[in-house]
Amino acid sequence: MSADPNLPEETANPAVDGTELIRFDHVTKRFGAHTVLDSLDFTVSSGKHVTLIGPSGSGKTTILRLLMTLLTPDEGTIKVGGDYLTHEEKGGRLVPAGEKHTREVRKNIGMVFQQFNLFPNMKVLRNITEAPVHVLGLGKEAAEERARGLLDLVGLTDHVDKYPTQLSGGQQQRVAIARALAMRPQVLLLDEVTSALDPELVAGVLDVLRDIAHTTDITMLCVTHEMNFARDISDDVLMFDAGRVIESGTPEKIFTEPEHERTREFLSAVL
Amino acid sequence: MNTWSWGYVGDILPDLLKGLWITVQATLYGSLVSFALGLVWALALRSPSRRLTWPVSIVVEFIRNTPLLVQLFFLFFVLPGWGLTFPPLATGVIGLGLHYSTFTAEVYRAGIDGVPAGQWEAATALSLPRRRTWSAVILPQAFRRVVPVLGNYVIAMFKDTPMLAAITVGDMLFQANSISAATFDYMEPITVVGVLFIVISYPTSLLLRALERRLVR
Ligand SMILES: Nc1ncnc2c1ncn2[C@@H]1O[C@H](COP(=O)(O)OP(=O)(O)OP(=O)(O)O)[C@@H](O)[C@H]1O
Ligand SMILES: [Mg+2]
């Protein structure tokens, strides 16, 4: 990399190989006087499924929202696929990114929200085709074909012509998953996507996500309290506390022999 | 004492209906102007640029807080002095539209604010362009909320149209007034005008309520 003094040092995470997809470098995020993320470093390799766990308020949602550019970091940089997300290089200097640059980098990222956030004024099919048509420039037919394929994947082929309010929470969330996937993102962010669902609807949504995790090479960054699900799909589990990664490893290691006392406490509370 | 004369009512009705037609036109065009202009204000006031929001909010507050009749007089008597002359009805439509746009702007603002933050976030997560976010996601949802309220402002505007008589627009009140001035008999013309107003505005408000029930599901 360049030796320009304006660029941040990139020595914090030595794991620079060709497959690194997400990189947080010294990312700090504050809300007022409250520092939620404190010079956070971590990387996610392409194709990996990473689960973030940690107590309430530890900053898990904040990380996903930073990646989705719903928040901007106060310090540090985030890279996705080798490009800066909220910065861009101009004449060797790192400056806050313009709308256009951020949009380009962000296209690689999709997100599913706890509250679904489907567009209630659009039928299911158009919820899914809207962005492929108006962001990727896909033709209407091609977008609808893609949407139908995804609705098949999430088991909702019979519901194309319904409005979101005519669906159950579980069905809405599966539409939201299809909507995110329709953009063919490299990264899928999942923030407690089953927390707002009635208990009997959780399994259907998790099954769909398991299916996607096992049959596609999409990178997943997942915040969940469903520890069995996390164990099934994760390559890595990151344990957060007070805005830092205090422990990481395979699900087997984290769930069966955690090293950190905080991790043990947290797991005994949720398992 | 005057006694009610149906024959007199029959004689004056054609002129009053002509006036009613002018009244309805003024309301319809005035509403359209206020809907469009109000949206312009509402969007301008959301601009991140202070240089835009500042003058717009001053203009909007000024118009909102001065009487419609004064504005109509200004448009009708002062502007021609600056070389801007419009026919009375057009002046009335501009006046009504401009005045009410400051209220519809507020209605739009509330409607836009009522769209949950999650909708903006979903649009960002899908990288929808700003324009598309407004036109396909935010405004359609805001409109559902604002249509009934806008309807109430249409009725209010309808009831304000008699002010146009003051700038020689031949609306119902103007007609009634001219007739009465000639016959010295005010009772029938003014009563019929009142009846015509309620015959239109009451069913309209019922219709609006039905529409509201349909839209706000
Ligand atoms: N918009 C905001 N304004 C102020 N404080 C915020 C905001 N968003 C988050 N916070 C604070 O930041 C901290 C981290 O929040 P975050 O939502 O990232 O936690 P979390 O790990 O996702 O927790 P949970 O498991 O409860 O969802 C919390 O203390 C929260 O109160
Ligand atoms: Mg959270």
Short mmCIF file of N, CA, C and O in Angstrom, two decimals, chain A residues 65 68-70 99 103 106-107 109-111 113 116-122 126-127 130-131 134-135 179-180 183, chain B residues 116-133 135-141 144-145 217:
data_model
loop_
_atom_site.label_atom_id
_atom_site.label_comp_id
_atom_site.label_asym_id
_atom_site.label_seq_id
_atom_site.Cartn_x
_atom_site.Cartn_y
_atom_site.Cartn_z
N ARG A 65 -24.85 -1.63 11.09
CA ARG A 65 -25.35 -0.37 10.55
C ARG A 65 -24.23 0.47 9.95
O ARG A 65 -24.44 1.21 8.99
N MET A 68 -23.69 -0.95 6.59
CA MET A 68 -24.77 -0.64 5.66
C MET A 68 -24.81 0.86 5.37
O MET A 68 -25.68 1.32 4.66
N THR A 69 -23.88 1.61 5.95
CA THR A 69 -23.81 3.08 5.84
C THR A 69 -25.04 3.78 6.40
O THR A 69 -25.38 4.89 6.00
N LEU A 70 -25.71 3.11 7.33
CA LEU A 70 -26.80 3.78 8.04
C LEU A 70 -26.23 4.63 9.16
O LEU A 70 -26.90 5.48 9.72
N GLU A 99 -21.52 10.56 -2.24
CA GLU A 99 -22.69 9.69 -2.34
C GLU A 99 -22.50 8.59 -3.38
O GLU A 99 -22.82 7.43 -3.16
N ARG A 103 -22.38 4.58 -2.77
CA ARG A 103 -23.43 3.76 -3.39
C ARG A 103 -22.81 2.57 -4.13
O ARG A 103 -23.30 1.45 -4.03
N ARG A 106 -21.50 0.08 -1.62
CA ARG A 106 -22.60 -0.46 -0.84
C ARG A 106 -23.43 -1.50 -1.60
O ARG A 106 -24.09 -2.34 -1.00
N LYS A 107 -23.40 -1.40 -2.93
CA LYS A 107 -24.17 -2.35 -3.74
C LYS A 107 -23.78 -3.80 -3.44
O LYS A 107 -24.54 -4.71 -3.73
N ILE A 109 -23.47 -5.02 -0.59
CA ILE A 109 -23.95 -5.40 0.73
C ILE A 109 -25.47 -5.40 0.77
O ILE A 109 -26.10 -4.48 0.25
N GLY A 110 -26.02 -6.42 1.36
CA GLY A 110 -27.47 -6.46 1.56
C GLY A 110 -27.76 -6.62 3.03
O GLY A 110 -26.91 -7.10 3.79
N MET A 111 -28.95 -6.20 3.44
CA MET A 111 -29.26 -6.31 4.87
C MET A 111 -30.70 -6.75 5.07
O MET A 111 -31.60 -6.34 4.35
N PHE A 113 -33.55 -6.76 8.10
CA PHE A 113 -33.77 -6.07 9.37
C PHE A 113 -34.66 -6.87 10.30
O PHE A 113 -35.48 -7.67 9.87
N PHE A 116 -38.26 -6.33 9.40
CA PHE A 116 -38.53 -6.61 7.98
C PHE A 116 -38.35 -5.38 7.08
O PHE A 116 -37.68 -5.45 6.06
N ASN A 117 -39.08 -4.29 7.42
CA ASN A 117 -39.00 -3.07 6.61
C ASN A 117 -39.33 -3.27 5.15
O ASN A 117 -38.72 -2.65 4.27
N LEU A 118 -40.30 -4.12 4.86
CA LEU A 118 -40.76 -4.22 3.48
C LEU A 118 -41.49 -2.93 3.12
O LEU A 118 -41.95 -2.20 3.99
N PHE A 119 -41.59 -2.66 1.82
CA PHE A 119 -42.31 -1.47 1.38
C PHE A 119 -43.81 -1.80 1.32
O PHE A 119 -44.23 -2.56 0.45
N PRO A 120 -44.61 -1.25 2.23
CA PRO A 120 -46.01 -1.67 2.32
C PRO A 120 -46.86 -1.23 1.14
O PRO A 120 -47.93 -1.78 0.91
N ASN A 121 -46.36 -0.25 0.37
CA ASN A 121 -47.13 0.23 -0.78
C ASN A 121 -46.87 -0.59 -2.04
O ASN A 121 -47.42 -0.31 -3.08
N MET A 122 -46.00 -1.59 -1.93
CA MET A 122 -45.70 -2.41 -3.11
C MET A 122 -46.05 -3.87 -2.82
O MET A 122 -45.88 -4.35 -1.71
N ARG A 126 -42.95 -6.64 -6.48
CA ARG A 126 -42.27 -5.37 -6.73
C ARG A 126 -41.32 -5.00 -5.61
O ARG A 126 -40.31 -4.33 -5.84
N ASN A 127 -41.61 -5.44 -4.39
CA ASN A 127 -40.64 -5.24 -3.32
C ASN A 127 -39.29 -5.82 -3.74
O ASN A 127 -38.24 -5.25 -3.44
N GLU A 130 -37.88 -3.97 -7.32
CA GLU A 130 -37.65 -2.52 -7.31
C GLU A 130 -36.17 -2.14 -7.44
O GLU A 130 -35.79 -1.36 -8.33
N ALA A 131 -35.34 -2.70 -6.57
CA ALA A 131 -33.93 -2.31 -6.60
C ALA A 131 -33.18 -2.90 -7.80
O ALA A 131 -32.42 -2.17 -8.46
N HIS A 134 -34.13 -0.55 -10.64
CA HIS A 134 -33.75 0.86 -10.56
C HIS A 134 -32.34 1.11 -10.06
O HIS A 134 -31.87 2.23 -10.09
N VAL A 135 -31.67 0.07 -9.60
CA VAL A 135 -30.28 0.25 -9.17
C VAL A 135 -29.34 -0.49 -10.11
O VAL A 135 -28.35 0.06 -10.58
N ARG A 179 -35.67 -10.12 -1.08
CA ARG A 179 -35.42 -8.77 -1.59
C ARG A 179 -33.93 -8.42 -1.50
O ARG A 179 -33.36 -7.85 -2.42
N ALA A 180 -33.32 -8.78 -0.38
CA ALA A 180 -31.89 -8.49 -0.22
C ALA A 180 -31.07 -9.31 -1.21
O ALA A 180 -30.13 -8.80 -1.83
N MET A 183 -30.40 -8.42 -5.11
CA MET A 183 -29.32 -7.52 -5.53
C MET A 183 -28.01 -8.28 -5.72
O MET A 183 -26.98 -7.67 -6.03
N PRO B 116 -42.08 5.48 8.64
CA PRO B 116 -41.10 4.98 9.60
C PRO B 116 -39.66 5.04 9.08
O PRO B 116 -39.42 4.87 7.88
N ALA B 117 -38.73 5.27 10.00
CA ALA B 117 -37.31 5.35 9.63
C ALA B 117 -36.85 4.08 8.92
O ALA B 117 -35.98 4.14 8.04
N GLY B 118 -37.45 2.95 9.27
CA GLY B 118 -37.07 1.69 8.64
C GLY B 118 -37.24 1.69 7.13
O GLY B 118 -36.54 0.97 6.42
N GLN B 119 -38.17 2.50 6.64
CA GLN B 119 -38.37 2.59 5.19
C GLN B 119 -37.19 3.26 4.51
O GLN B 119 -36.72 2.84 3.46
N TRP B 120 -36.68 4.32 5.14
CA TRP B 120 -35.48 4.98 4.62
C TRP B 120 -34.29 4.03 4.67
O TRP B 120 -33.48 3.97 3.75
N GLU B 121 -34.23 3.29 5.78
CA GLU B 121 -33.09 2.39 5.95
C GLU B 121 -33.13 1.27 4.91
O GLU B 121 -32.09 0.91 4.34
N ALA B 122 -34.33 0.74 4.67
CA ALA B 122 -34.44 -0.31 3.66
C ALA B 122 -34.04 0.24 2.29
O ALA B 122 -33.35 -0.44 1.51
N ALA B 123 -34.46 1.45 2.00
CA ALA B 123 -34.11 2.05 0.70
C ALA B 123 -32.60 2.24 0.59
O ALA B 123 -32.01 1.99 -0.46
N THR B 124 -31.98 2.65 1.68
CA THR B 124 -30.51 2.80 1.67
C THR B 124 -29.85 1.44 1.49
O THR B 124 -28.91 1.29 0.70
N ALA B 125 -30.35 0.45 2.21
CA ALA B 125 -29.75 -0.88 2.13
C ALA B 125 -29.83 -1.44 0.72
O ALA B 125 -29.01 -2.25 0.32
N LEU B 126 -30.84 -1.01 -0.03
CA LEU B 126 -30.97 -1.47 -1.42
C LEU B 126 -30.29 -0.52 -2.39
O LEU B 126 -30.36 -0.70 -3.60
N SER B 127 -29.66 0.52 -1.85
CA SER B 127 -28.98 1.52 -2.67
C SER B 127 -29.90 2.25 -3.64
O SER B 127 -29.48 2.76 -4.67
N LEU B 128 -31.18 2.29 -3.32
CA LEU B 128 -32.10 3.03 -4.19
C LEU B 128 -31.64 4.49 -4.28
O LEU B 128 -31.30 5.09 -3.27
N PRO B 129 -31.64 5.04 -5.49
CA PRO B 129 -31.26 6.46 -5.61
C PRO B 129 -32.25 7.34 -4.83
O PRO B 129 -33.40 6.95 -4.63
N ARG B 130 -31.79 8.52 -4.43
CA ARG B 130 -32.62 9.40 -3.61
C ARG B 130 -33.97 9.69 -4.26
O ARG B 130 -35.01 9.64 -3.62
N ARG B 131 -33.91 10.03 -5.55
CA ARG B 131 -35.14 10.34 -6.26
C ARG B 131 -36.14 9.20 -6.20
O ARG B 131 -37.33 9.38 -6.00
N ARG B 132 -35.61 8.01 -6.43
CA ARG B 132 -36.47 6.83 -6.46
C ARG B 132 -37.02 6.54 -5.06
O ARG B 132 -38.16 6.12 -4.90
N THR B 133 -36.19 6.77 -4.04
CA THR B 133 -36.64 6.58 -2.67
C THR B 133 -37.83 7.49 -2.38
O THR B 133 -38.85 7.06 -1.84
N SER B 135 -39.86 8.99 -4.69
CA SER B 135 -41.03 8.81 -5.56
C SER B 135 -41.68 7.45 -5.40
O SER B 135 -42.89 7.33 -5.56
N ALA B 136 -40.91 6.41 -5.08
CA ALA B 136 -41.51 5.07 -5.03
C ALA B 136 -41.78 4.59 -3.62
O ALA B 136 -42.62 3.72 -3.42
N VAL B 137 -41.06 5.12 -2.65
CA VAL B 137 -41.20 4.59 -1.29
C VAL B 137 -41.84 5.61 -0.34
O VAL B 137 -42.87 5.33 0.27
N ILE B 138 -41.24 6.77 -0.22
CA ILE B 138 -41.66 7.70 0.83
C ILE B 138 -42.97 8.42 0.47
O ILE B 138 -43.94 8.37 1.22
N LEU B 139 -42.98 9.07 -0.68
CA LEU B 139 -44.18 9.87 -1.01
C LEU B 139 -45.45 9.02 -1.13
O LEU B 139 -46.49 9.42 -0.62
N PRO B 140 -45.40 7.85 -1.79
CA PRO B 140 -46.65 7.07 -1.85
C PRO B 140 -47.19 6.73 -0.46
O PRO B 140 -48.40 6.72 -0.25
N GLN B 141 -46.29 6.46 0.47
CA GLN B 141 -46.76 6.14 1.83
C GLN B 141 -47.23 7.40 2.55
O GLN B 141 -48.19 7.36 3.32
N ARG B 144 -50.91 8.53 1.35
CA ARG B 144 -52.02 7.84 2.00
C ARG B 144 -52.44 8.56 3.26
O ARG B 144 -53.62 8.64 3.58
N ARG B 145 -51.45 9.03 4.00
CA ARG B 145 -51.77 9.71 5.25
C ARG B 145 -52.30 11.11 5.01
O ARG B 145 -53.08 11.61 5.79
N ARG B 217 -55.87 1.98 6.26
CA ARG B 217 -56.27 0.65 6.68
C ARG B 217 -55.32 0.10 7.73
O ARG B 217 -54.16 0.39 7.70
#
